[in-house]
PDB file of C-alpha atoms in Angstrom:
ATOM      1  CA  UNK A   1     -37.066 170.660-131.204  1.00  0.00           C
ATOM      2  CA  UNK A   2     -39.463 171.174-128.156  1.00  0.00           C
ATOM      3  CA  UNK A   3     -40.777 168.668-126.800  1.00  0.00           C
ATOM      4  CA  UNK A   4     -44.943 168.585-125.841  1.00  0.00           C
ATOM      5  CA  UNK A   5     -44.195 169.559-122.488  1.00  0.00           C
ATOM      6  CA  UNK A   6     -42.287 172.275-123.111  1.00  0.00           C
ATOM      7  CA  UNK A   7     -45.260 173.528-126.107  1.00  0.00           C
ATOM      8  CA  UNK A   8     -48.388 173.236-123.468  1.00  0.00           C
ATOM      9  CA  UNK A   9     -45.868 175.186-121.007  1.00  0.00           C
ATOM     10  CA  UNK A  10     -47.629 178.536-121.724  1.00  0.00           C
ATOM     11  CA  UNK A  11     -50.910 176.971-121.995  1.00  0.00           C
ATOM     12  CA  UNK A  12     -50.899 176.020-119.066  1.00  0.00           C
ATOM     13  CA  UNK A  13     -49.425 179.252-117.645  1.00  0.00           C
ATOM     14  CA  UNK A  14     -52.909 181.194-119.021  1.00  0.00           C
ATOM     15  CA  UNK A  15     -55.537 178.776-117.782  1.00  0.00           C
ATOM     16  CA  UNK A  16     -55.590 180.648-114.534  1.00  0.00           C
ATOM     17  CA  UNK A  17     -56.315 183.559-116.378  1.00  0.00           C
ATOM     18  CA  UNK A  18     -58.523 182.372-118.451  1.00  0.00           C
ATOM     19  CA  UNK A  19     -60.730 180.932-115.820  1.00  0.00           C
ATOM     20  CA  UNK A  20     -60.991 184.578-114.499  1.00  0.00           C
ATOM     21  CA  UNK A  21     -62.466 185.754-116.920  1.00  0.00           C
ATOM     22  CA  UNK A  22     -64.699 183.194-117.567  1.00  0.00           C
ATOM     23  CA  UNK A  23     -66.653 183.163-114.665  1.00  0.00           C
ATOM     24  CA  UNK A  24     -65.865 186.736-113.608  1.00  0.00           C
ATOM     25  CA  UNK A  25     -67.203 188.209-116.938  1.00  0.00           C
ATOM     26  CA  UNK A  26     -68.130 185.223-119.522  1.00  0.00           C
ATOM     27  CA  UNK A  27     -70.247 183.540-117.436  1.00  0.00           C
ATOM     28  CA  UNK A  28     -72.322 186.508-116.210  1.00  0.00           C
ATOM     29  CA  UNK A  29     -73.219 188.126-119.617  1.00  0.00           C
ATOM     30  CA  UNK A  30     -74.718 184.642-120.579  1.00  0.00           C
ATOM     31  CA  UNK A  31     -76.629 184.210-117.438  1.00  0.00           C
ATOM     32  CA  UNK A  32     -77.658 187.795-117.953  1.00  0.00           C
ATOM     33  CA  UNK A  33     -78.294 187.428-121.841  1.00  0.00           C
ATOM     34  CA  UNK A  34     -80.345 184.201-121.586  1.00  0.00           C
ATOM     35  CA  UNK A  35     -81.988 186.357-118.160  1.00  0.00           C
ATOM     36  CA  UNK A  36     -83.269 189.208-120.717  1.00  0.00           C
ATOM     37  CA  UNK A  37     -85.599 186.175-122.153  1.00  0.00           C
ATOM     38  CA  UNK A  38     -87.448 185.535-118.972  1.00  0.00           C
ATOM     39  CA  UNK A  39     -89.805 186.996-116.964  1.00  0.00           C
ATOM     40  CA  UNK A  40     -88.196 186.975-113.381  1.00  0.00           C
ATOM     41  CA  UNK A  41     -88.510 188.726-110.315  1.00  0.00           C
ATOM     42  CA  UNK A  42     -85.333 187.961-108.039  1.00  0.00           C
ATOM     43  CA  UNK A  43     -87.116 189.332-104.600  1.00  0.00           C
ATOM     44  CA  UNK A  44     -90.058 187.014-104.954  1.00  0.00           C
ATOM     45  CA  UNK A  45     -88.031 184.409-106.499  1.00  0.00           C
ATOM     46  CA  UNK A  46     -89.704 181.252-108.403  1.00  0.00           C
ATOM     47  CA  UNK A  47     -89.133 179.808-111.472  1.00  0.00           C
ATOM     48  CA  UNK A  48     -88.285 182.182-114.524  1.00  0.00           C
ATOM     49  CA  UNK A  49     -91.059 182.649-117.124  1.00  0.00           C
ATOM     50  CA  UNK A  50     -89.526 182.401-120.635  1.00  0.00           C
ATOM     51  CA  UNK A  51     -91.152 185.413-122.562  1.00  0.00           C
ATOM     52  CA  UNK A  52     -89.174 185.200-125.917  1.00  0.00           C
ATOM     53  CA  UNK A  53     -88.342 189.084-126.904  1.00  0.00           C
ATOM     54  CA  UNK A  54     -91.406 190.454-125.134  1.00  0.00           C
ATOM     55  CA  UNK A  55     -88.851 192.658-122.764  1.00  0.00           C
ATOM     56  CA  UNK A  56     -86.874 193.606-125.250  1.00  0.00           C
ATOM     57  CA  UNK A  57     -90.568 194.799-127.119  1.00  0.00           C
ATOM     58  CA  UNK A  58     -91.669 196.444-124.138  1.00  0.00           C
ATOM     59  CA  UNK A  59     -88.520 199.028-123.463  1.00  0.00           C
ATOM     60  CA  UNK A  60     -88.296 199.647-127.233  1.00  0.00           C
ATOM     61  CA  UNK A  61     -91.793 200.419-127.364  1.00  0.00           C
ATOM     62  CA  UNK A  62     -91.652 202.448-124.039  1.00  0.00           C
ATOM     63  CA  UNK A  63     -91.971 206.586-124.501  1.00  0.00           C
ATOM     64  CA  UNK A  64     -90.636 206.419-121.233  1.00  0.00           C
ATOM     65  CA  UNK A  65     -87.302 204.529-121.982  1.00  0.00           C
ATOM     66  CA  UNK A  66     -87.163 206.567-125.209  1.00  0.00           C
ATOM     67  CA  UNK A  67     -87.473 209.762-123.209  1.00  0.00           C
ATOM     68  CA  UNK A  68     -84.442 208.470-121.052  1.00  0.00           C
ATOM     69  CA  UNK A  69     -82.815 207.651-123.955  1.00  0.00           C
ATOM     70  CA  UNK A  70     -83.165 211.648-124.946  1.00  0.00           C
ATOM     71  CA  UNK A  71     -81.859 212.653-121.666  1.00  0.00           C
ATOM     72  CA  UNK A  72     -79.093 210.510-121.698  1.00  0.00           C
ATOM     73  CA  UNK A  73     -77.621 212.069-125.113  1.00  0.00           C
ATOM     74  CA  UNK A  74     -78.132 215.459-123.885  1.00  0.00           C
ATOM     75  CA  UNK A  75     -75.958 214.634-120.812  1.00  0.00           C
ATOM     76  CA  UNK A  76     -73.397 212.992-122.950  1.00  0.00           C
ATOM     77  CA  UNK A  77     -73.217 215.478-126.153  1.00  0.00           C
ATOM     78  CA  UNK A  78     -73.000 218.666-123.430  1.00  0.00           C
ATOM     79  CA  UNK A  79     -70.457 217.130-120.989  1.00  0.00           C
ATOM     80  CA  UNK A  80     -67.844 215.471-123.788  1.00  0.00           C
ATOM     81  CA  UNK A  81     -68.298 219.210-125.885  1.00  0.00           C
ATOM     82  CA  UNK A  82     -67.105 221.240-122.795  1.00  0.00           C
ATOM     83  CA  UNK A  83     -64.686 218.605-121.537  1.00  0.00           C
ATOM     84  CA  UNK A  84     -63.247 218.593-124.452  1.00  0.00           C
ATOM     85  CA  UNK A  85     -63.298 222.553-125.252  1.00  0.00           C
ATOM     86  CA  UNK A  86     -61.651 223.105-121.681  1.00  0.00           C
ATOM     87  CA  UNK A  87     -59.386 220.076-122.344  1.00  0.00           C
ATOM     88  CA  UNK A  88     -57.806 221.454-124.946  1.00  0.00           C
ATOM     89  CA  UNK A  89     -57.411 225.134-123.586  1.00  0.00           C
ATOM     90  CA  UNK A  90     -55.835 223.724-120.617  1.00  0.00           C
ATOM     91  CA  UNK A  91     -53.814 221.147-122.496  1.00  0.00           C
ATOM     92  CA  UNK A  92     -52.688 224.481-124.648  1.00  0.00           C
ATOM     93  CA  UNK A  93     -52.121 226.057-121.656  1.00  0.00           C
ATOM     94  CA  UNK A  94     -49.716 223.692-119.851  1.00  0.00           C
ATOM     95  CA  UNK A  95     -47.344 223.049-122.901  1.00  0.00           C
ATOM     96  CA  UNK A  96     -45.826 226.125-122.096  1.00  0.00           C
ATOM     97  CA  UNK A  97     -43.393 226.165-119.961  1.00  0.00           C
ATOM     98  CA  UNK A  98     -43.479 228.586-116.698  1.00  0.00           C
ATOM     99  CA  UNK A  99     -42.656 228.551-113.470  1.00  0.00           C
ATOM    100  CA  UNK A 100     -44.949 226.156-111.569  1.00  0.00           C
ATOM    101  CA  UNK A 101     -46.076 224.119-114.404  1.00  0.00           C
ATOM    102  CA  UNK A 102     -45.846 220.467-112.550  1.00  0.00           C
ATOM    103  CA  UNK A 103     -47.570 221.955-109.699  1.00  0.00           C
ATOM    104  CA  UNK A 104     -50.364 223.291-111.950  1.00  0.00           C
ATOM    105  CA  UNK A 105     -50.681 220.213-113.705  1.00  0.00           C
ATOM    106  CA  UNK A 106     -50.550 218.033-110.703  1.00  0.00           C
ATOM    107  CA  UNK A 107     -53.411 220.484-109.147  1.00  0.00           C
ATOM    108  CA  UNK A 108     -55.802 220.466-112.393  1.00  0.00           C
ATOM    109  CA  UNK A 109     -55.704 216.340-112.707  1.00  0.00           C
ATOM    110  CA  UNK A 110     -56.585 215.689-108.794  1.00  0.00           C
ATOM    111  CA  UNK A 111     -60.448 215.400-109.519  1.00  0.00           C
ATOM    112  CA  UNK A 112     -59.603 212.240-111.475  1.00  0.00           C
ATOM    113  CA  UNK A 113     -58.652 210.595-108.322  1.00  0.00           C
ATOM    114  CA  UNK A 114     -62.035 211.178-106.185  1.00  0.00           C
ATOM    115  CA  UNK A 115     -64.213 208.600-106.234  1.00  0.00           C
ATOM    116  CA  UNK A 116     -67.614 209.694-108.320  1.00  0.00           C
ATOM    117  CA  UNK A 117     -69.739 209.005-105.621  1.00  0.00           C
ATOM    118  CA  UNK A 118     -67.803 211.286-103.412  1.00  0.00           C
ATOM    119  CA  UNK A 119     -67.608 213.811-106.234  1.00  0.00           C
ATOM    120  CA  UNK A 120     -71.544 213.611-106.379  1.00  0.00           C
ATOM    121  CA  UNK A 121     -71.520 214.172-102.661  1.00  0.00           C
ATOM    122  CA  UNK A 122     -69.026 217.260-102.411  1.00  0.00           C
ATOM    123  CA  UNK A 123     -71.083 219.052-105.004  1.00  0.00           C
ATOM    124  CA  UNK A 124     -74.576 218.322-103.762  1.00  0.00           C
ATOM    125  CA  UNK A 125     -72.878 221.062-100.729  1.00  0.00           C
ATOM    126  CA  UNK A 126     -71.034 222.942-103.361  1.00  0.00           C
ATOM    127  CA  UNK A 127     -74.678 223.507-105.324  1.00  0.00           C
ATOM    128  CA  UNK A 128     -76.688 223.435-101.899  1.00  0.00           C
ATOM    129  CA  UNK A 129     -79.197 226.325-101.994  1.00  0.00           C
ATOM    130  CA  UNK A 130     -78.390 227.583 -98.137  1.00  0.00           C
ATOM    131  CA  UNK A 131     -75.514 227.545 -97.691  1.00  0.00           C
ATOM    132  CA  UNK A 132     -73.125 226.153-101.039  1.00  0.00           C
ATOM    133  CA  UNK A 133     -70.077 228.152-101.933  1.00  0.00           C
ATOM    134  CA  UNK A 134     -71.974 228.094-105.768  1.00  0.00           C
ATOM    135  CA  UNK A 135     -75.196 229.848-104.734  1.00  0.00           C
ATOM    136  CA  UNK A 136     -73.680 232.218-102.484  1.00  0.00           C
ATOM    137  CA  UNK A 137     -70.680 233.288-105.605  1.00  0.00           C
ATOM    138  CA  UNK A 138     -73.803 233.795-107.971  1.00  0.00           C
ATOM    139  CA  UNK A 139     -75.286 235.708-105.400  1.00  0.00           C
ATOM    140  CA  UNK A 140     -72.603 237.876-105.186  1.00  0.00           C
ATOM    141  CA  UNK A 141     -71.937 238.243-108.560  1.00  0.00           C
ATOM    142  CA  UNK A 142     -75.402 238.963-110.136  1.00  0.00           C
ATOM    143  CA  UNK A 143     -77.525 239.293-106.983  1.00  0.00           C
ATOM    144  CA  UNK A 144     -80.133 236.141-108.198  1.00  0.00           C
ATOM    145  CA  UNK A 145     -80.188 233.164-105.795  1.00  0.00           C
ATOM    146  CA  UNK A 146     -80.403 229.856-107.591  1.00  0.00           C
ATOM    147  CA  UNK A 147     -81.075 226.568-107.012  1.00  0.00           C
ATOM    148  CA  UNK A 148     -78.664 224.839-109.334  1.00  0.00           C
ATOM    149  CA  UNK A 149     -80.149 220.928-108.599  1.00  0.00           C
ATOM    150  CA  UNK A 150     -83.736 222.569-109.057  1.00  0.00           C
ATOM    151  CA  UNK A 151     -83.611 225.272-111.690  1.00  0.00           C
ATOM    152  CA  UNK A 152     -80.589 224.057-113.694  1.00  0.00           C
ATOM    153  CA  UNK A 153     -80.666 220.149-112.504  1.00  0.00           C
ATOM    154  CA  UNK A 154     -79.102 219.035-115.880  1.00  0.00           C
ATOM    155  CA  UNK A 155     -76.292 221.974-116.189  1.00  0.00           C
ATOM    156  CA  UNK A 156     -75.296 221.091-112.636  1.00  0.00           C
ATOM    157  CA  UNK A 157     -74.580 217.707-113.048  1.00  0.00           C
ATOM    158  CA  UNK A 158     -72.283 218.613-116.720  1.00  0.00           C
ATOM    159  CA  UNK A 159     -70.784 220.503-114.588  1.00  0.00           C
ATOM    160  CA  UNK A 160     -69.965 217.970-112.294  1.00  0.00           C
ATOM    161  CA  UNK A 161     -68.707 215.491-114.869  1.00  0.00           C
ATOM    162  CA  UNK A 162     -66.685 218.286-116.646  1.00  0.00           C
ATOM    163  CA  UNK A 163     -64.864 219.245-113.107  1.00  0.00           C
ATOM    164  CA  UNK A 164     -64.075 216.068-112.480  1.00  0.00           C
ATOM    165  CA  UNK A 165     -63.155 214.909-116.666  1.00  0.00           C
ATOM    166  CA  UNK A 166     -61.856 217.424-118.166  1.00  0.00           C
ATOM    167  CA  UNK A 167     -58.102 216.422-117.181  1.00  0.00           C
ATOM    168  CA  UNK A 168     -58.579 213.296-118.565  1.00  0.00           C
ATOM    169  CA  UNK A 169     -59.090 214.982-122.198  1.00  0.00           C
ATOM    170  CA  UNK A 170     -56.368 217.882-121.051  1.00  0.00           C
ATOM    171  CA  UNK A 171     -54.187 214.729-120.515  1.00  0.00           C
ATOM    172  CA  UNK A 172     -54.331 213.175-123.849  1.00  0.00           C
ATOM    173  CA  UNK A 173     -54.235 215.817-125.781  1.00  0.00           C
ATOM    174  CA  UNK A 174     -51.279 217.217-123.923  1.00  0.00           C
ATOM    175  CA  UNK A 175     -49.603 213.914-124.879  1.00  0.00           C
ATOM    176  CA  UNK A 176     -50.107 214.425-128.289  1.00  0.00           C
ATOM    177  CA  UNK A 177     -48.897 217.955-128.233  1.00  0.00           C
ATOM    178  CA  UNK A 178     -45.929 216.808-126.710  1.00  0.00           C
ATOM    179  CA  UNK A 179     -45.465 214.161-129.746  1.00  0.00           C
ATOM    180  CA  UNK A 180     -45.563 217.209-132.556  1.00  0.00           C
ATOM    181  CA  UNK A 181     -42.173 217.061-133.940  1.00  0.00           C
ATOM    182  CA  UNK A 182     -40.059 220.151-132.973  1.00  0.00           C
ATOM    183  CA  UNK A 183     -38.297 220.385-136.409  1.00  0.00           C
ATOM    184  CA  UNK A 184     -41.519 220.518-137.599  1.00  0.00           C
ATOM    185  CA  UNK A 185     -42.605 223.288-135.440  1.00  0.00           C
ATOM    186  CA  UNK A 186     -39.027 225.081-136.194  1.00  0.00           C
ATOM    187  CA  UNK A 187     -40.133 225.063-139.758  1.00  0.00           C
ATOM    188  CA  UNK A 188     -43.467 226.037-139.654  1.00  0.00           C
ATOM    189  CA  UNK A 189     -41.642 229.418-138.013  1.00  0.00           C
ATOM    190  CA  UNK A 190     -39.408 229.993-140.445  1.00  0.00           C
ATOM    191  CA  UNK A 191     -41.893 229.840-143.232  1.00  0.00           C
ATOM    192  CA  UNK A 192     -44.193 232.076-141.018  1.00  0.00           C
ATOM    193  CA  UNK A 193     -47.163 230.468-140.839  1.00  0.00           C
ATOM    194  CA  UNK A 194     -50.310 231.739-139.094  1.00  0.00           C
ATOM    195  CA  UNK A 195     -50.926 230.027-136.050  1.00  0.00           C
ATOM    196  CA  UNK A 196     -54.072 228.625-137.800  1.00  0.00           C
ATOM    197  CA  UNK A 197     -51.723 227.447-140.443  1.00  0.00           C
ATOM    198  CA  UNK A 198     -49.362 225.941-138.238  1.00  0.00           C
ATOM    199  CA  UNK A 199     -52.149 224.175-135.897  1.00  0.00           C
ATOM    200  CA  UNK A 200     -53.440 222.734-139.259  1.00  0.00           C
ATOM    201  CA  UNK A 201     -50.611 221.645-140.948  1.00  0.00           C
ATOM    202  CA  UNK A 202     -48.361 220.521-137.901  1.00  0.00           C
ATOM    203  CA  UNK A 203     -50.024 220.033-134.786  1.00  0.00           C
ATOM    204  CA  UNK A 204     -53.832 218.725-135.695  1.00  0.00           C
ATOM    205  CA  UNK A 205     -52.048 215.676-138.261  1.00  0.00           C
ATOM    206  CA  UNK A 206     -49.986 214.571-134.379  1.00  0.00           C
ATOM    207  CA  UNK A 207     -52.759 214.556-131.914  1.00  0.00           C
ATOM    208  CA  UNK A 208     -55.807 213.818-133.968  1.00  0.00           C
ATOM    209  CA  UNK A 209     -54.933 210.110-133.035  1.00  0.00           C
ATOM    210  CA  UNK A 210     -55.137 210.984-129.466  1.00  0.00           C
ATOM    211  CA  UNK A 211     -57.738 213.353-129.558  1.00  0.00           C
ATOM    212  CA  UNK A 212     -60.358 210.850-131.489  1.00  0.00           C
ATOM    213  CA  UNK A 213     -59.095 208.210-128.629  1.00  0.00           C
ATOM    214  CA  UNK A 214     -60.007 209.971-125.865  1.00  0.00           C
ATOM    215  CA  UNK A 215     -63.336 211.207-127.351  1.00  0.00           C
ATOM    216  CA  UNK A 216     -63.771 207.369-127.896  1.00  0.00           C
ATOM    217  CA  UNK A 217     -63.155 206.759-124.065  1.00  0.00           C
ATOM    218  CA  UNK A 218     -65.059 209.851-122.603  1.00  0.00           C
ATOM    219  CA  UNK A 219     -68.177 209.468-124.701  1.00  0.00           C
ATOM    220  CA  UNK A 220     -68.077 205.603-123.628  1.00  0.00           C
ATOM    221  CA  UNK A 221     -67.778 206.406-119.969  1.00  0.00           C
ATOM    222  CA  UNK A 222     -70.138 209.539-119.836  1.00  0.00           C
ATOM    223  CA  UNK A 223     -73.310 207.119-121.420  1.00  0.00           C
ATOM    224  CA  UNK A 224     -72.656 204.851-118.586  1.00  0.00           C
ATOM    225  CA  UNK A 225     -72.339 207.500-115.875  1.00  0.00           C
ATOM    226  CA  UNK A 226     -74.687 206.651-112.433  1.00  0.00           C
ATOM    227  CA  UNK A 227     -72.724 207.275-109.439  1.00  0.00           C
ATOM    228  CA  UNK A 228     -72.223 210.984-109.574  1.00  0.00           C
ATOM    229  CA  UNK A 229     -75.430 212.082-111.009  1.00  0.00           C
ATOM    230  CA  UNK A 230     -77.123 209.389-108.694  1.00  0.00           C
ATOM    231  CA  UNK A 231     -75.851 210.953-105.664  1.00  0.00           C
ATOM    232  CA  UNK A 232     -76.132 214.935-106.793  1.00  0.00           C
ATOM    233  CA  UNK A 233     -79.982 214.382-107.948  1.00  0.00           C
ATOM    234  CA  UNK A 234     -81.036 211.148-108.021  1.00  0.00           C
ATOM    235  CA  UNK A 235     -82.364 211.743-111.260  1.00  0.00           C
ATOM    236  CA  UNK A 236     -84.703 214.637-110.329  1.00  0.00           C
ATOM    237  CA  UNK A 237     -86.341 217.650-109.870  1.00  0.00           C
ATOM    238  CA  UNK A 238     -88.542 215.143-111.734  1.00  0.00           C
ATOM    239  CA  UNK A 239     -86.819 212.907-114.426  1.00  0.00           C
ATOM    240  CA  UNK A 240     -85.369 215.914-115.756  1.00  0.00           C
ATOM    241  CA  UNK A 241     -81.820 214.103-115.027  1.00  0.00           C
ATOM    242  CA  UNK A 242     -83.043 210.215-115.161  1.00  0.00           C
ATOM    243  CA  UNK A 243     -80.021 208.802-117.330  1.00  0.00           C
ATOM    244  CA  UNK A 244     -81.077 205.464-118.790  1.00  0.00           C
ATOM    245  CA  UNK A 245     -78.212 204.173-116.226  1.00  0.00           C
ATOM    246  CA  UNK A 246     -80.269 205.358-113.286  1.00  0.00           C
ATOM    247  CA  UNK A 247     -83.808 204.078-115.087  1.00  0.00           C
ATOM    248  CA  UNK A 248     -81.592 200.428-115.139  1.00  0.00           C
ATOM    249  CA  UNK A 249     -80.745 200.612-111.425  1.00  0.00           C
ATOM    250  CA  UNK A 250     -84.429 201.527-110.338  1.00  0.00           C
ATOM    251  CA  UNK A 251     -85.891 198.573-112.643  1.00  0.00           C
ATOM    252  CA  UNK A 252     -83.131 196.320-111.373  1.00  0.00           C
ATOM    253  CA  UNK A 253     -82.971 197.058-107.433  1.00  0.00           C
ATOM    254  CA  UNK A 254     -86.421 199.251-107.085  1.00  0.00           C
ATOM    255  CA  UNK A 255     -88.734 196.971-109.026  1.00  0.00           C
ATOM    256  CA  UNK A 256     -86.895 194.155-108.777  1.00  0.00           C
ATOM    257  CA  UNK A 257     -87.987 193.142-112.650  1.00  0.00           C
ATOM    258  CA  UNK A 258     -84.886 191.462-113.038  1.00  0.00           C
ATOM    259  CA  UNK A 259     -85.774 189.747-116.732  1.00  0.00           C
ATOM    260  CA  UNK A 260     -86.283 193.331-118.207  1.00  0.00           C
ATOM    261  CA  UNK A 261     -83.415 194.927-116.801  1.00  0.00           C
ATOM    262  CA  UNK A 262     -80.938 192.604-118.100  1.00  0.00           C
ATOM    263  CA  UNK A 263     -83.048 193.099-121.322  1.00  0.00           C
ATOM    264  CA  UNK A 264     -82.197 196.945-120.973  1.00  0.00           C
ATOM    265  CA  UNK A 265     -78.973 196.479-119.984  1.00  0.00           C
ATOM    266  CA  UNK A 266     -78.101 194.686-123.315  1.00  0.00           C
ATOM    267  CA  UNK A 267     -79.841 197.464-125.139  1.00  0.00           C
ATOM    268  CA  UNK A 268     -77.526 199.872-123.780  1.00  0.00           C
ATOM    269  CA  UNK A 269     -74.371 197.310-124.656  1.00  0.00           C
ATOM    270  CA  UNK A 270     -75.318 197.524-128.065  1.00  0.00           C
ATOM    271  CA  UNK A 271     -75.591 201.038-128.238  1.00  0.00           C
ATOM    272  CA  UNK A 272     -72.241 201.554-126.244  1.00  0.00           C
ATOM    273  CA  UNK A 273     -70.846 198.805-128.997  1.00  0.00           C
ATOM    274  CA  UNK A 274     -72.001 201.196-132.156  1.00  0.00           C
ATOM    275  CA  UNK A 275     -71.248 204.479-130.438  1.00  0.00           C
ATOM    276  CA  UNK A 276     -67.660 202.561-130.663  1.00  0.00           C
ATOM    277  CA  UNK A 277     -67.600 201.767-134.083  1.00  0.00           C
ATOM    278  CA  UNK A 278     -68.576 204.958-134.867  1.00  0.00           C
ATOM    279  CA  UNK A 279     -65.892 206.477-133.802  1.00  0.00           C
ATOM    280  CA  UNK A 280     -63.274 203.996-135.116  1.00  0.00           C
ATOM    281  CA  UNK A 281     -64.753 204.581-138.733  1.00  0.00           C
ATOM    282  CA  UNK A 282     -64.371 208.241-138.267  1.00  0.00           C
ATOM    283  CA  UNK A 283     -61.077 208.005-136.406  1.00  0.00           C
ATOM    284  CA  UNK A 284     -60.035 205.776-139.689  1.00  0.00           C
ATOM    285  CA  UNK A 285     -61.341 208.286-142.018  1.00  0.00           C
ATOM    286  CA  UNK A 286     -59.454 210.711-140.480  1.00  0.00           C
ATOM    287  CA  UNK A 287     -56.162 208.929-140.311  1.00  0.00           C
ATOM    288  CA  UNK A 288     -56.117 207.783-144.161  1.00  0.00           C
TER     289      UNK A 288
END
């Protein structure tokens, strides 16, 4: 039988750990939750003025917030659709086999290791309208010369998020197509299915798992974007691409109103947290 020594062993072994996270993440979303309560001003400093829910009153009462709220779905319904449309083409795509098919692969996934903020950099030239590769291959093509951070601020910055996403989708739902059973496939052939059939029957059962995972992930990650749309547009011409990230930063580090941004910043938690359990209910409805 162990002795006590030997049972607090691994307790002991995880207490490191567990401090980590405590004051790394723990401790922080308390300070910041009982923060959202307060009226506080970190550049002028002072004493905190508790104001009960009034911040949390204010930003759901704000048309402003709201309208950030608007442009923040847009961004995240139009960039998950076409990641995940060009995802799967590409994941289609690279399940054959040809000559070249690691290099291709290896090519397509690169944008997933530049850093956003570098990505929003490279295609604020890209989109430049002097002298970007974009405005001058529109040019060519159709003779009109665009301004895409001006005229079509919002599509530039998809865009942006599908060049640099869309391999993470192609990547999971290559996975998946890699899991479909070959017997399987063998006897969807012999019965001659159409391919409809066949994608149906056989392949959409295998990687509808995966697929509803990295819709999860991607839809999570897009709501919370700042870094590449922050350094393409900074939210502009106007607030026409102001994501409710970028209204948080601007309250937080502009304003300083350090009370109501923690206030906002829960409000987006708890959407992120519902968006998630949306998705596990359907991704449960789907598996039963």
């Amino acid at each position: 039988m162990p002795s006590r020594s030997e049972k607090l062993f691994p307790i002991f072994l995880i207490i490191p750990a567990l401090a980590v996270v405590f004051f790394l993440v723990i401790f922080p979303l308390v300070w910041a939750l009982g923060l959202s309560f307060y009226k506080y001003n970190v550049l002028r400093g002072g004493e905190p003025i508790f104001v009960g829910l009034a911040n949390y009153i204010r930003l759901l009462g704000s048309e402003f917030i709201w309208e950030r709220f608007v442009t923040t779905a847009e961004f995240v319904v139009a960039a998950v659709a076409l990641e995940f449309i060009l995802g799967f083409a590409l994941a289609f795509l690279f399940h054959q086999e040809f000559t070249g098919r690691r290099l291709a692969i290896t090519l397509v996934t690169m944008p997933l290791l530049v850093a956003p903020i570098a990505a929003g950099i490279f295609f604020k030239y890209i989109y430049d309208a002097t002298f970007g590769i974009f405005t001058y291959l529109i040019w060519a093509l159709t003779g009109v010369q665009v301004n895409m951070t001006k005229d079509y601020a919002m599509l530039a910055v998809v865009l942006l998020d599908a060049w640099q996403w869309t391999p993470f989708m192609m990547l999971f739902i290559l996975a998946g197509l890699e899991a479909v059973p070959k017997h399987l496939l063998e006897s969807a052939e012999i019965d001659r299915l159409s391919w409809f059939d066949k994608f149906r029957v056989v392949i959409w059962p295998t990687i509808r798992p995966l697929v509803m995972l990295a819709l999860l992930f991607r839809t999570m990650d897009a709501f919370r974007t700042f870094d590449t749309v922050f350094a393409l547009t900074e939210g502009g011409p106007g607030t026409q691409t102001e994501l409710i990230s970028i209204t948080l930063y601007r309250i937080a580090f502009k304003y300083f109103r350090t009370g109501e941004a923690c206030a906002l910043a829960f409000i987006v938690l708890v959407i992120v947290i519902l968006l998630t359990n949306l998705y596990l209910r359907m991704a449960r409805r789907v598996t039963e």
